Amino acid sequence: MKYNLTNQLIHTLFQNQFDRVFQKSGKLNLEEFSFDELSSIIDETVDAKLIHNYGKSNVPKIIGFMPKTKLETKVLRSLLSSFTLFPFWENDFNLESLWVKLGANFSNLFQCISIETFSDNSKKELKFQISDFYILKISWNDIELFFCIDDHLADAIQFKIQSEEQIKNFSQKISEDIQKNHPPKKIFPKLQIENMKEFEIGNFLIPRSFHWGNIKVKSKVRYVRESHAKDPEEVAFWFGVSLAYEDKSYYLQYAFPHQKLDKPDEVQMKYQSLLVNLLKTSIGSKWSQLPISLQKSGTKALDKPIEQLFDKGILVEYEIKVNQSNLLCHVLIPQNLINFLVNIQKDKLIGEFSEPLYHFINLNRSLIRNKYVENYQVFFHQTEGRAYPILLFEFLNMLGDNDLKLVLQNYFVASGIKTIDFQKLLFYLTTDSLTQTKSLFLDEDLDENRMKRLIPVGMQKDWDTFPVNSENITGLTSIAYSLEEFILKNREVMQSIYQHCIDGKLEISKKARYILYTEFAKLIEEELLKKLSEINQKYISLLDKLKDVPKATVQQFFYTFKSDELGAIFLDMDAGLLKAQPFVSKKFYQEVVEDLVSKNTLRKKQALDLNVVLSLKERFIKELTAITSEEFV
């Protein structure tokens, strides 16, 4: 097994938990399970429970999938309780220090578990989440659980476990602590946001970019947590924003922490001006996307925060960059507004056991699922009216560090591409349809530093002399492709990357391959299939004319093609193949049939180059047209 010691630890913890929870002994079996196997089960499942263990970020590191379970929520929570520590363990293996950090008992970590009922709308999201996870099937008596753990987390634990004795001591420590049944102490875990694109709700509160007069302002979320009683004590400028729907009002509170100031009134007015501008952008571009019309009815400075709204509310800390200055802003979202936003979603995600923090994370997931066909489409810079497949910069933005490194080094660097030619694939010129003025499009989430550190030093130096950021707009504009050229260049590169994956030259993750196929290769394939279908329609009428051509000429025509070429030519053309049968030998005909079956198998595996098929069909129809156009006396 790939994770021998990790599996032993998981087996021991589950064995102890099942025996303890059900107060009887049972044999626990653990087996590795492939993603493809579990994917098929997910597709067929109607009734199931999902258990998410988040740990330190808004992306779950452990996911439990339990089909057809009748177990109560509190029982599921208890079964998974031993693993609540795992996500915190990735960077800190010292058990004693972790115990202190996390409040010294496992009851506290129950707050990091969210349990929800599985639905059809969960299928795509779940499969995408676990496509690169390490998957185990856990069986105890008649109970089955699929335990999915993030590959990087499994790697970290496997690396840090040194012996079976360590497993024994660790599992004993956990069992002893759980059996003490400590009353839980409220903890307020901070969730780091792994990627702002995936935190849709964050853009509703403070846009990632907006204008304050002539100044371009940018923001990012530092963390999210449940608000608590001490938050109102912070020295800050507090502002209240009233939102109204029908006869109900909801209140957001914005706080700008500060030190003691000489002229607080002047500074407060500046913050209020900043707030008005960011709300204008968020309410205009984001709140208007909701299925109901939520109106801003007022914004005002508060002498002190409204303390009763902090109970079970959510606090989001933002870093706002204004010119060269960084400001902090805390946004307080009350529980009643979160519940209201959850209830108006078409696809609701309400945890059966979920702390306010994860209720808020589920709201974010609902917003994404209701807006996009696939969750990862949050990375697309445009979705409506889109007539082209995924662009390179969108694809690179989606990739984890390991996949990004593989694509940059094993494809671009290995191909010997010049730095400037790679950079030109990351931005383009747009033309205003009314004024015909041109402007540069550069994705605001493009992280050039993340890419730079993964390329050779020579390319890094080239990049430094010609950066791809907003400070080099003039330079970028001077070399940028038009949108049409940009799409064409991107298409060539993405096709080549996909072919490298098919040929085994580029070993990226299943998740990255899924995106590459679904958002590029599949769309290109659909275009090609349409062309192939149009050519196939021409075949029939031309093949019917062969009866008027001397048999020897027709036989010679068919034998100019190899059997595997005819296998491609007659793809999706069974009727055409039958018309060819009288003109070739039985042996040759059988070889064509076998090659046709082989081509269909390759297509199902997404390993058939349809461009080659199209080229062969075009050659075939050209030569067929020629011989059926000749006059034979």
PDB file of C-alpha atoms in Angstrom, residues 33 49 82 134 145 164 207-208 237 288 290 368 376 385 406 441 444:
ATOM      1  CA  PHE A  33     -10.280   2.330  -3.479  1.00  0.00           C
ATOM      2  CA  LYS A  49     -24.401  11.511   4.070  1.00  0.00           C
ATOM      3  CA  SER A  82     -10.586  10.876  15.911  1.00  0.00           C
ATOM      4  CA  TYR A 134      -6.419   9.171  -1.354  1.00  0.00           C
ATOM      5  CA  LEU A 145     -17.765   4.452   4.794  1.00  0.00           C
ATOM      6  CA  GLU A 164       4.124   1.380  14.826  1.00  0.00           C
ATOM      7  CA  PRO A 207     -15.034  43.491  -4.271  1.00  0.00           C
ATOM      8  CA  ARG A 208     -11.604  42.164  -5.186  1.00  0.00           C
ATOM      9  CA  PHE A 237     -14.260  53.040  13.012  1.00  0.00           C
ATOM     10  CA  SER A 288     -27.915  42.162  -8.149  1.00  0.00           C
ATOM     11  CA  LEU A 290     -29.272  37.166  -6.271  1.00  0.00           C
ATOM     12  CA  ILE A 368     -21.046  28.927  -6.727  1.00  0.00           C
ATOM     13  CA  TYR A 376     -13.976  25.445 -11.170  1.00  0.00           C
ATOM     14  CA  GLY A 385     -21.742  34.331 -24.290  1.00  0.00           C
ATOM     15  CA  LEU A 406       4.866  20.174 -14.139  1.00  0.00           C
ATOM     16  CA  PHE A 441      -7.028  42.720 -20.472  1.00  0.00           C
ATOM     17  CA  GLU A 444      -6.373  40.536 -11.752  1.00  0.00           C
TER      18      GLU A 444
END
